[in-house]
Coordinates of C-alpha atoms (C1' of nucleotides) and ligand atoms in Angstrom, one line a residue:
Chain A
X30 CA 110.9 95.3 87.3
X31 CA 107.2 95.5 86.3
X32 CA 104.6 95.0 89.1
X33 CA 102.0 93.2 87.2
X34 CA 100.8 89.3 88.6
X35 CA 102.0 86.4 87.5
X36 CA 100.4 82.9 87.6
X37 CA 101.6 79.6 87.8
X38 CA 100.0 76.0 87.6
X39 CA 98.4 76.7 91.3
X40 CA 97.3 80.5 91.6
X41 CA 98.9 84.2 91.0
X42 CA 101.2 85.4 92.7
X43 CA 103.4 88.9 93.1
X44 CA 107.0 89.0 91.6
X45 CA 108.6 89.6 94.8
X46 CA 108.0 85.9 95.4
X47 CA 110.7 85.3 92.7
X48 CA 113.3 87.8 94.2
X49 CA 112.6 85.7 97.2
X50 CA 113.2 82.6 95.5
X51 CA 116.3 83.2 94.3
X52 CA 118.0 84.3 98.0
X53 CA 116.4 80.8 99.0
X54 CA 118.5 79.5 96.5
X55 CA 121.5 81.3 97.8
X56 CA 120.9 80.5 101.2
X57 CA 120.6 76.6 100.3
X58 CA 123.9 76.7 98.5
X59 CA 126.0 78.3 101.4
X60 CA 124.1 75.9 103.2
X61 CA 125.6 72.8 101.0
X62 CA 128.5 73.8 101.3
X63 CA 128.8 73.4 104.9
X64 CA 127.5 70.3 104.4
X65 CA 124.1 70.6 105.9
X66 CA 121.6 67.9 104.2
X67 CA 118.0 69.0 105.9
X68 CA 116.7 72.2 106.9
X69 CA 113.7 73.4 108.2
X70 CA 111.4 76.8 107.2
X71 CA 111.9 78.2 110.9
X72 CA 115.9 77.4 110.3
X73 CA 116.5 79.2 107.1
X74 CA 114.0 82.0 107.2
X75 CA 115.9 82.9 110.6
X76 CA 118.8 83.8 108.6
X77 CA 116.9 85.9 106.0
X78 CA 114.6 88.5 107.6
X79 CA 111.6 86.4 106.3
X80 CA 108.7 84.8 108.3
X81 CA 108.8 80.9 108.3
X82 CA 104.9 81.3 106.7
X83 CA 106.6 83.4 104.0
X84 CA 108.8 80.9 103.1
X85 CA 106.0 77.7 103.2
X86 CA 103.6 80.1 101.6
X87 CA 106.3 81.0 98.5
X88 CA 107.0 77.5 97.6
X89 CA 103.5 76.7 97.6
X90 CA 102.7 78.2 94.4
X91 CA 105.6 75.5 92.8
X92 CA 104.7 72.4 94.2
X93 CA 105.3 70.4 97.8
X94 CA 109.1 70.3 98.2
X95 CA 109.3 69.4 101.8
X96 CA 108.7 66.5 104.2
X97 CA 106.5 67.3 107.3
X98 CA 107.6 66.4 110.5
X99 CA 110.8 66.7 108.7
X100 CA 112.0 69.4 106.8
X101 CA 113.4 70.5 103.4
X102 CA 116.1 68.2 102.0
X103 CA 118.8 70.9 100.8
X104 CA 119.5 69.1 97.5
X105 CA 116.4 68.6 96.1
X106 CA 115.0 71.7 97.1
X107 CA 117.7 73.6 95.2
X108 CA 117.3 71.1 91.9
X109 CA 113.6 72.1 92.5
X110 CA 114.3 76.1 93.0
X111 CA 116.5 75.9 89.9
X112 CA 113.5 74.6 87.9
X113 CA 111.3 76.8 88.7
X114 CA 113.3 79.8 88.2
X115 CA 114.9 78.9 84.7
X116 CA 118.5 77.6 85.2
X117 CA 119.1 74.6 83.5
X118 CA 120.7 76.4 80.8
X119 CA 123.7 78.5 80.6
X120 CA 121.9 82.7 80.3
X121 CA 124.3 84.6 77.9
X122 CA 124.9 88.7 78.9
X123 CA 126.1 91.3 76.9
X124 CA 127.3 94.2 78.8
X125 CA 127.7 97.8 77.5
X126 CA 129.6 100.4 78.6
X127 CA 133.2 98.5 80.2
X128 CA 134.1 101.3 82.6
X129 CA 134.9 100.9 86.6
X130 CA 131.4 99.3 87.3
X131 CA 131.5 97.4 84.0
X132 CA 134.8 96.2 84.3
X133 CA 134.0 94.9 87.9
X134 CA 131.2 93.2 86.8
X135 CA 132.5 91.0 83.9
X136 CA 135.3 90.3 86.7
X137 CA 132.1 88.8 89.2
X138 CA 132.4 85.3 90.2
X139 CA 128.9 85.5 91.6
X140 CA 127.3 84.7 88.3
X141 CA 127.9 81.2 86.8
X142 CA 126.8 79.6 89.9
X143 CA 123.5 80.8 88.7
X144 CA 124.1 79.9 85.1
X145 CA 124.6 83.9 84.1
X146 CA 127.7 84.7 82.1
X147 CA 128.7 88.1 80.2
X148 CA 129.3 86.6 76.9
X149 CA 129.6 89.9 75.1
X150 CA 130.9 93.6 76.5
X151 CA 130.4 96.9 74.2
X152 CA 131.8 100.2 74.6
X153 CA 132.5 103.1 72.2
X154 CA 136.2 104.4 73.8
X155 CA 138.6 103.4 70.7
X156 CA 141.8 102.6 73.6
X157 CA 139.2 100.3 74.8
X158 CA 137.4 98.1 71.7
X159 CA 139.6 94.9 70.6
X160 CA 141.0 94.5 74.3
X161 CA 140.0 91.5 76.1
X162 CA 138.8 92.2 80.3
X163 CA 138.0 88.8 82.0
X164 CA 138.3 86.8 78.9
X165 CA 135.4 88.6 77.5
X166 CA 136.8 91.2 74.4
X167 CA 135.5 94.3 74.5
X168 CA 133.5 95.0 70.9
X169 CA 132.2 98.0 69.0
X170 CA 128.9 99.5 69.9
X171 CA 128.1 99.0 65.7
X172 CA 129.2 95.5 66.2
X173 CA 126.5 94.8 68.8
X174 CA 123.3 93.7 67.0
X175 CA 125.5 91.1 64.7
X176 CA 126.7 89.8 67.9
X177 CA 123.4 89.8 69.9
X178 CA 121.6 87.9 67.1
X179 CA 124.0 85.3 66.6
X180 CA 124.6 84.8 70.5
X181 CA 120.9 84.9 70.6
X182 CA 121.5 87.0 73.9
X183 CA 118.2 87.7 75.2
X184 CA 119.8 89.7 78.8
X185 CA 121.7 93.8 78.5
X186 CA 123.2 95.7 81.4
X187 CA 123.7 98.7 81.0
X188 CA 126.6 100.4 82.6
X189 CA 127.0 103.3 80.6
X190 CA 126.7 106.6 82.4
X191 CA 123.0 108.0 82.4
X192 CA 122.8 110.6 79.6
X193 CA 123.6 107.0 77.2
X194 CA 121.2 104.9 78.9
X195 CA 118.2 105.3 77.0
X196 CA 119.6 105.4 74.1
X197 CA 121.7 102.3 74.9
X198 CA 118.6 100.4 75.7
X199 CA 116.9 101.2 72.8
X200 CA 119.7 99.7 70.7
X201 CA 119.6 97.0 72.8
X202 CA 116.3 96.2 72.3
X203 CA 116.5 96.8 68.8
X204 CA 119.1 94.0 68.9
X205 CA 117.0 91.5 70.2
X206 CA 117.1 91.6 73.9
X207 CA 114.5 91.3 76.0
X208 CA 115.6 92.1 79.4
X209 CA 117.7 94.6 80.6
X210 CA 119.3 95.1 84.0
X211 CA 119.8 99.3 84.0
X212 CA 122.8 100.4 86.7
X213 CA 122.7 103.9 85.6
X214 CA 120.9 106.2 87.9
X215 CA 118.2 107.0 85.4
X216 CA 114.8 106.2 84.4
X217 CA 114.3 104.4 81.4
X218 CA 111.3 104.2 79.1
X219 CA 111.0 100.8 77.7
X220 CA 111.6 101.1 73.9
X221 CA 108.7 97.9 73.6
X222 CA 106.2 95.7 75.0
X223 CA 107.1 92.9 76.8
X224 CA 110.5 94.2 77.7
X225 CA 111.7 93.9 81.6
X226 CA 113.7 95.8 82.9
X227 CA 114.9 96.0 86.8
X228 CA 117.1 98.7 88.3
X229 CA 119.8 98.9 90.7
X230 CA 120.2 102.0 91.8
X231 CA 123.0 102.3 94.5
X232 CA 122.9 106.2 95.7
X233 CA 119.0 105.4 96.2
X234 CA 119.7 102.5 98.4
X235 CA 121.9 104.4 100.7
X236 CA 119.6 107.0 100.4
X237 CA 116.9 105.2 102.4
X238 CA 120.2 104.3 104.9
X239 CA 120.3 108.0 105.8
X240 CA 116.6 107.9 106.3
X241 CA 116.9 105.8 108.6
X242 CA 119.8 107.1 110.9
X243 CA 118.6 110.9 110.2
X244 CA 115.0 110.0 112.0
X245 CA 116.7 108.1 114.9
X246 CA 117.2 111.3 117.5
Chain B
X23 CA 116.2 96.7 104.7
X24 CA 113.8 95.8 107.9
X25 CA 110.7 96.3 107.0
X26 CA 109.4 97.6 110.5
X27 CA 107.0 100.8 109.9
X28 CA 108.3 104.4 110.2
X29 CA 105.9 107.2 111.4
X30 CA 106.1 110.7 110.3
X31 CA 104.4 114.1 112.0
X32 CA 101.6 112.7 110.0
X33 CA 101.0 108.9 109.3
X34 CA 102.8 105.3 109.4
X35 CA 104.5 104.3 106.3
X36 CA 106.4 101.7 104.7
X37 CA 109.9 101.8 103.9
X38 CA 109.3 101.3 100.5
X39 CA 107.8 105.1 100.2
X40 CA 111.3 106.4 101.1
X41 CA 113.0 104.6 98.3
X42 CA 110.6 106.3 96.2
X43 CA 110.8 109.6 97.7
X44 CA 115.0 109.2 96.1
X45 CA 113.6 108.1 92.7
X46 CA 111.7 110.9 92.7
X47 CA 114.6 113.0 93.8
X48 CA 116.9 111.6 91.3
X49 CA 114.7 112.0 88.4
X50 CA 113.5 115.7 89.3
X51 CA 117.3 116.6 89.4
X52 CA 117.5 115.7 86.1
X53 CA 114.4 117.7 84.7
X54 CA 116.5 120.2 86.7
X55 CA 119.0 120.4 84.5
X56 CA 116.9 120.4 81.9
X57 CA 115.5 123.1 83.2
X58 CA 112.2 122.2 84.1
X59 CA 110.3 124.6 86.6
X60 CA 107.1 122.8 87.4
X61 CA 105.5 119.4 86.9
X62 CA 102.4 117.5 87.5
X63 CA 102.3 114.5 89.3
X64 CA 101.2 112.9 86.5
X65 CA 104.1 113.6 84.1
X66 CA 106.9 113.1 86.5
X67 CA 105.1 109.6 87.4
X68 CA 104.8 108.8 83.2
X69 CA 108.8 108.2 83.5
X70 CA 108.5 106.0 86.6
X71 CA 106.1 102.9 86.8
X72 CA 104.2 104.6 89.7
X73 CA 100.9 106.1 89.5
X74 CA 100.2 109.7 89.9
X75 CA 98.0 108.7 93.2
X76 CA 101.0 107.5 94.5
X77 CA 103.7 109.7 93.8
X78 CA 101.0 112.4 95.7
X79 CA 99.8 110.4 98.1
X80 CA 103.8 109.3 99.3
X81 CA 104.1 113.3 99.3
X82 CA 101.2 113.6 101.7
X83 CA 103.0 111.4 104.6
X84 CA 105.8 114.8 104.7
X85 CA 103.1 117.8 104.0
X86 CA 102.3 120.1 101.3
X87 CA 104.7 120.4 98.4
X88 CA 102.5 121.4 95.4
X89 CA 100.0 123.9 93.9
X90 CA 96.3 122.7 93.6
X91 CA 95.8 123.1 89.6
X92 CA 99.1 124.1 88.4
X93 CA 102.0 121.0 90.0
X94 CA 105.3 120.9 91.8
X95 CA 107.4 123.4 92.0
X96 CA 110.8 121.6 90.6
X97 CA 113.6 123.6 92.6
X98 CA 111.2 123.6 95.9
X99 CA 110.2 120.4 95.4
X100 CA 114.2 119.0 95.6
X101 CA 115.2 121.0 98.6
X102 CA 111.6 119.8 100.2
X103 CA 112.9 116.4 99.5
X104 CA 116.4 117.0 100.4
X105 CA 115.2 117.7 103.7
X106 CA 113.5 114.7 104.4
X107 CA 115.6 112.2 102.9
X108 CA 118.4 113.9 105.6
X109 CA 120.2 115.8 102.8
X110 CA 121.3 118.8 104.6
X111 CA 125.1 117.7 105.3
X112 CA 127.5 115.4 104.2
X113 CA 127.1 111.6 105.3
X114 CA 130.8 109.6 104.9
X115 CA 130.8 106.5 104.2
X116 CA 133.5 103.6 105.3
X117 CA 134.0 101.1 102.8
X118 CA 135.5 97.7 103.1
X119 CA 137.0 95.2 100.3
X120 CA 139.4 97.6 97.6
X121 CA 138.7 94.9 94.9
X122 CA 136.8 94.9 91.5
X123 CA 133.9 96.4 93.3
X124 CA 135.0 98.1 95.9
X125 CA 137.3 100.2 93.4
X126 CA 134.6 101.1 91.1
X127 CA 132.1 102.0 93.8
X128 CA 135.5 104.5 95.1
X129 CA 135.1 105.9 91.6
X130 CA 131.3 106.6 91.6
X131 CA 130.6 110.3 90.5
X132 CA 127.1 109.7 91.5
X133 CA 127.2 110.0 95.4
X134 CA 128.0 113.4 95.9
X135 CA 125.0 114.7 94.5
X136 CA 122.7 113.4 97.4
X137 CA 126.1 114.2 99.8
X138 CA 127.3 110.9 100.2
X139 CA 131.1 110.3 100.1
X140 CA 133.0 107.3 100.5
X141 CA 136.0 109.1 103.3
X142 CA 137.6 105.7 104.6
X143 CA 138.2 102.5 102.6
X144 CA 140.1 99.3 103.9
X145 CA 141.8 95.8 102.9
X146 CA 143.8 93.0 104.5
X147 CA 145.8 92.7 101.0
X148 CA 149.3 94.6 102.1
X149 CA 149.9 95.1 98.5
X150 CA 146.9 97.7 98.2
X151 CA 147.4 99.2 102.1
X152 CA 148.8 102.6 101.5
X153 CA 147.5 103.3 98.1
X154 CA 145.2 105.7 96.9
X155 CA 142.1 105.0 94.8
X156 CA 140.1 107.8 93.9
X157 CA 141.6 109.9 95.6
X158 CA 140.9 107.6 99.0
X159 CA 144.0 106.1 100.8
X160 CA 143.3 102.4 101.3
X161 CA 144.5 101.4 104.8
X162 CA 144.0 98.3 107.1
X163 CA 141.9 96.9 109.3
X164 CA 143.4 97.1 112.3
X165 CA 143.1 100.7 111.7
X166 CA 139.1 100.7 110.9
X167 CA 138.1 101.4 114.4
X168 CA 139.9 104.5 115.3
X169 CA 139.4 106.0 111.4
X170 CA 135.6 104.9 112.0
X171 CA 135.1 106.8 115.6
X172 CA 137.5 109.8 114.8
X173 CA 135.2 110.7 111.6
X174 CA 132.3 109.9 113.4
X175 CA 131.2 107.3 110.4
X176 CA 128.2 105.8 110.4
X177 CA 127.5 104.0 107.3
X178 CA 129.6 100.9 105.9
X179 CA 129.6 99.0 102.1
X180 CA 130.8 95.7 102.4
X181 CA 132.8 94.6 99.2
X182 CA 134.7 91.3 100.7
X183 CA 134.2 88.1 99.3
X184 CA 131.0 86.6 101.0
X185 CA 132.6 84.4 103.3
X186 CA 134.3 87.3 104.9
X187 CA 131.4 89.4 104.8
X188 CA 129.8 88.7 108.4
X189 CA 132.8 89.1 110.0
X190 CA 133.3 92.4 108.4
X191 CA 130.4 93.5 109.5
X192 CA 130.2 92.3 113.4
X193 CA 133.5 94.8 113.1
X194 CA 132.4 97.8 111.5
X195 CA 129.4 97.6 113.9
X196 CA 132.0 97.6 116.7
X197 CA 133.5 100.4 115.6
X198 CA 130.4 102.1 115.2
X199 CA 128.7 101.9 112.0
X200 CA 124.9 102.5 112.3
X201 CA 124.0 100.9 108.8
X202 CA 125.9 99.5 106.2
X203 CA 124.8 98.5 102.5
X204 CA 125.9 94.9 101.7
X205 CA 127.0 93.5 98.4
X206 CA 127.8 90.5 99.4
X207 CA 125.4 87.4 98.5
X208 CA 125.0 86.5 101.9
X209 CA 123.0 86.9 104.5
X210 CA 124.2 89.1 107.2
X211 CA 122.8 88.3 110.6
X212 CA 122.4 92.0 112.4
X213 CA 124.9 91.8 115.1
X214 CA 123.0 94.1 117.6
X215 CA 119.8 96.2 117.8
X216 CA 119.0 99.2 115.9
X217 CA 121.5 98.7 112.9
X218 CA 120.3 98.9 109.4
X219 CA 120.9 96.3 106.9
X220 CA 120.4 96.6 102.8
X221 CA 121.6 94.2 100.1
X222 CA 122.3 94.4 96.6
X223 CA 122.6 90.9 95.4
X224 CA 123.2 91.6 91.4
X225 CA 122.7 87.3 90.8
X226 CA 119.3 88.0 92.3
X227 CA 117.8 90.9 89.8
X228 CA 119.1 88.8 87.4
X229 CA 117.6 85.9 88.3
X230 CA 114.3 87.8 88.1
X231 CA 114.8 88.4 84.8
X232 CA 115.5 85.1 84.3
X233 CA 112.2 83.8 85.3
X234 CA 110.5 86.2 83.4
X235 CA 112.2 85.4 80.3
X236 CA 111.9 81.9 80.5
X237 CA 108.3 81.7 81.0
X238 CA 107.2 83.9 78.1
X239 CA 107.0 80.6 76.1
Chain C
dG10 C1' 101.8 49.5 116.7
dT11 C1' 100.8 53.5 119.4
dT12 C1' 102.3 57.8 121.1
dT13 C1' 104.9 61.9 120.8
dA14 C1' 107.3 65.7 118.8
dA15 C1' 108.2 68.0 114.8
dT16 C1' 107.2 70.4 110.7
dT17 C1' 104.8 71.0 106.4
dG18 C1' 101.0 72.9 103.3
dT19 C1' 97.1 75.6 103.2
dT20 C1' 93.0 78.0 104.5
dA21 C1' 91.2 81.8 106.8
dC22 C1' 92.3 86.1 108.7
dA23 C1' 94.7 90.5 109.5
dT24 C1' 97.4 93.9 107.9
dT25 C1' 99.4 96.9 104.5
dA26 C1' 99.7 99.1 100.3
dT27 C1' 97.6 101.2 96.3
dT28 C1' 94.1 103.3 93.7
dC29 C1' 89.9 105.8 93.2
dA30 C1' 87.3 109.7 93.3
dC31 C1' 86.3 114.1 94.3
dA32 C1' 86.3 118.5 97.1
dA33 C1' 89.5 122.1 97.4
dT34 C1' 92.3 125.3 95.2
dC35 C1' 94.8 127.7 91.8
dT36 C1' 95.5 130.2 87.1
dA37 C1' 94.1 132.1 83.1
dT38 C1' 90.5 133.9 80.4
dT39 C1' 86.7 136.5 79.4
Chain D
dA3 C1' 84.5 138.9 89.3
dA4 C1' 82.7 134.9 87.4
dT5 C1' 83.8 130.8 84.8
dA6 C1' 86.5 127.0 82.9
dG7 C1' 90.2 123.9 83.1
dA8 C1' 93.8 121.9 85.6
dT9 C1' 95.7 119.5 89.3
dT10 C1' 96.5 118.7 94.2
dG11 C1' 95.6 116.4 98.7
dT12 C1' 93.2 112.9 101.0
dG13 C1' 89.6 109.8 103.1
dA14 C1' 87.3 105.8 101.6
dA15 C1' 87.3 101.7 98.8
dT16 C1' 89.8 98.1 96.9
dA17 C1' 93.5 95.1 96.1
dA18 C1' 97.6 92.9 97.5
dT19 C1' 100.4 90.9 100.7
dG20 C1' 101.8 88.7 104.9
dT21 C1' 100.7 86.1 109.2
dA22 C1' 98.6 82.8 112.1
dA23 C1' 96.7 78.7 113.0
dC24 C1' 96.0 74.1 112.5
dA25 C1' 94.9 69.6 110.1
dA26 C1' 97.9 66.4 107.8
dT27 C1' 101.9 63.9 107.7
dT28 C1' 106.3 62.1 109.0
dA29 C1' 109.8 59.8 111.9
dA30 C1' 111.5 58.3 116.0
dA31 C1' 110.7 56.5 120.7
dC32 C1' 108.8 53.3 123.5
Ligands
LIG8 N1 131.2 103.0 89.4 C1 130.3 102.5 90.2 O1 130.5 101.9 91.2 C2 128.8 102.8 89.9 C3 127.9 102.5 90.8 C4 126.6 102.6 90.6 C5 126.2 103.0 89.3 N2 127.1 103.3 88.4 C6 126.6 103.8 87.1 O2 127.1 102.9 86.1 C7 127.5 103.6 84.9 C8 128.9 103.5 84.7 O3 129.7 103.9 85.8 P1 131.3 103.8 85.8 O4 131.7 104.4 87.1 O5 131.7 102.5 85.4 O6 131.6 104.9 84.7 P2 132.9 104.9 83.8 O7 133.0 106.3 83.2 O8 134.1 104.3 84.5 O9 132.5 103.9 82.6 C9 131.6 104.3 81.6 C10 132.0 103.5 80.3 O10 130.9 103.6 79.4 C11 131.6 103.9 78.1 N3 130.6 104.7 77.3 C12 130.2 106.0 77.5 N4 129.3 106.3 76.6 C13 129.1 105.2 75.9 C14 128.2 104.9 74.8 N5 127.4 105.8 74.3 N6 128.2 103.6 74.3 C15 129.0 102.7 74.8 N7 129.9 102.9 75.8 C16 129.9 104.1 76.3 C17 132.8 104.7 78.4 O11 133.7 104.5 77.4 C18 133.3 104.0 79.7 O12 134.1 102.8 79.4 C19 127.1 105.0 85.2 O13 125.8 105.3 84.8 C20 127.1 105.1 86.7 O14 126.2 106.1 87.2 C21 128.4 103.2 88.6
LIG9 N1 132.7 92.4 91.0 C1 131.4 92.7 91.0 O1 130.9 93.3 90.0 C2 130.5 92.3 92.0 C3 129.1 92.3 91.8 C4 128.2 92.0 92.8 C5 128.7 91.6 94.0 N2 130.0 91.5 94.2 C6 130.5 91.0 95.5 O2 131.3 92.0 96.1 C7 132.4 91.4 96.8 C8 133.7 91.8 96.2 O3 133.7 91.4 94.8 P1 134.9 91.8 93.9 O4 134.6 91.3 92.6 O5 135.3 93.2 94.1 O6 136.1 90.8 94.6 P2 137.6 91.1 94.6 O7 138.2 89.8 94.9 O8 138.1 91.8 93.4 O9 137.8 92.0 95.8 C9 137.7 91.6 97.1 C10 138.6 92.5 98.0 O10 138.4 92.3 99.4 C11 139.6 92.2 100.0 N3 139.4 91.3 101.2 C12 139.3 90.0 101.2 N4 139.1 89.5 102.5 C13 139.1 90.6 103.2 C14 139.0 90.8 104.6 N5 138.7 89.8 105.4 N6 139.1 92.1 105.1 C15 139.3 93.1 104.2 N7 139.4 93.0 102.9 C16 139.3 91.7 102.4 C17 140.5 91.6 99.0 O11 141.9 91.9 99.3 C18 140.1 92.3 97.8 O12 140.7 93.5 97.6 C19 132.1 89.9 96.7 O13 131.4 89.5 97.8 C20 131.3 89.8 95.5 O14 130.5 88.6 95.5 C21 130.9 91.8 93.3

DNA sequence: GTTTAATTGTTACATTATTCACAATCTATT
DNA sequence: AATAGATTGTGAATAATGTAACAATTAAAC
């Protein structure tokens, strides 16, 4: 994800604010689910290892969502969160490269609660083009700008293995999208302006795990 | 992650410089094997969105890694790196949840590169106990803490459904895990001191990208 | 209706992270 | 061996981020 600011009605703010946002959101719908109707900053944050301030300070740059003396009420707060961060539409995906980490992902039930959905999956194997995985068929790499441009899919993963990646997102972007979620453990150089792209890079995580237990002795 | 400071021979530093340090790692591997012998901080940083400052600067925390006037020595630099990160044996890893995910993450040809290897996986679905995936024998539970201790494991994935996910992990920290990565979209609460928690929560990159889509308009 | 206890929203402050800028150093060239 | 050009390593300056503190507000108790 790019680092610059990014301003609201009230003031600028970093986009780490929005990653924060969105586990808010997650929190507040396990919390709904267990029926719980109010909640406090000091009660959510202490699930999330996130300062009650944090949390106060976050919204902030929305609006007032909560009550003092009182709390947040759960509901509103998540109609409010989903406002703010763009789901009150339905986000159309289109996935390329339907391999083990591909396949798993069009398989993810973790998605349309946030109003994501892989609408489209790409891949270049022969044995794999025509057949369908999670109700989504798997298309033709030379079918994918006809079906980005009519889907008007603006979101690409990319879960091709790295030596494709680049030149994966380049097509994409060539397509039409306009952000791109990379799994491949690569670098890419946005093909244009105004592209985002964020990474999720799994060895590196667990790299930073060893870190951690290697310094402890 | 926690977010606590970490202290070298030579300063205090953020986590955040360790997940770079394995971005850099990652990407000098692959000018590596393009056979790249030395780099400037400045052209190895062009690939990245870091600045040069930074990439020499993170550097600095550890030592002395490069040539005033010239760069980085490519092959140096990695084993430098390797060194630091805790790359000097193998690290096993205990996985838990042999579904979509779990089975592709089993099939991930990028850990052994930084010497991570998934040696123990486990389910509570008796159709997949007994199997092999990858080249990994699936096996229950009830077996995780005596697999865990006897291969002295110390680092968990959790790949249940998120309900299940806390308990999973109040039980691999039982059995001795030290740090586990989570891809659950929950919050874990850390069930004792000194263990070290990271997420990957897929819904929530997205959702970044979301926001930033959306308010382009 | 006043008091009390709780909890927000926000400003001011403290801390942390990043960038700047340049002396130090290296290589190649003359 | 002196000079020019490149690039590191790092303390100081700047920018960004997070925390603390508290006035403002609410609801419930009395
Ligand atoms: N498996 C995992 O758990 C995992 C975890 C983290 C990251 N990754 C990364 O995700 C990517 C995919 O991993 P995987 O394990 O699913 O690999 P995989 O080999 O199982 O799948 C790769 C898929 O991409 C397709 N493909 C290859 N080149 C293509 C191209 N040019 N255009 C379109 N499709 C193409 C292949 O046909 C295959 O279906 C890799 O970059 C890998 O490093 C995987
Ligand atoms: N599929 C994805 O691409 C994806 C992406 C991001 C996150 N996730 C998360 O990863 C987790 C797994 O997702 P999935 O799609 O692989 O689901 P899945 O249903 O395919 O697999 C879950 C596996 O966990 C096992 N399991 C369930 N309860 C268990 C327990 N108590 N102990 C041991 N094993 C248990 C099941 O038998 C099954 O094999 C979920 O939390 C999901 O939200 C999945």
């Amino acid at each position: 994800m790019q680092k610059e600011k990014v301003c609201s009605k009230k003031k600028c703010f970093s986009p780490e604010v929005i990653k924060r946002l969105s586990l808010y959101l997650r929190d507040l719908k396990n919390l709904q689910e267990q029926e719980v109707e109010v909640i406090s900053s000091d009660e959510i944050t202490k699930m999330l290892d996130i300062s009650s301030a944090q949390f106060r300070k976050d919204l902030s740059y929305f609006g007032e969502f909560g009550k003092r003396g009182v709390g947040y009420e759960v509901s509103f707060l998540i109609r409010e969160l989903e406002k703010i961060l763009g789901i009150y539409r339905w986000w159309d995906i289109a996935l390329v490269g339907v391999g083990r980490l591909g396949s798993a992902l069009l398989g993810f039930s973790g998605f349309p609660q946030f109003k994501l959905r892989i609408t489209a999956a790409f891949d270049n194997d022969r044995k794999k083009i025509g057949k369908a995985i999670s109700g989504v068929e798997v298309k033709s790499l030379e079918e994918m700008p006809a079906v980005i441009k009519k889907g008007g899919i603006e979101i690409g993963m990319i879960c091709v293995p790295p030596q494709f990646a680049q030149s994966i997102a380049e097509r994409m972007v060539g397509a039409g999208i306009k952000s791109i979620l990379n799994f491949a453990p690569v670098s890419i150089k946005l093909p244009a302006e105004g592209i985002y792209i964020a990474n999720v890079d799994m060895a590196c995580e667990l790299q930073t795990l060893v870190y951690f237990l290697n310094r402890r002795h």
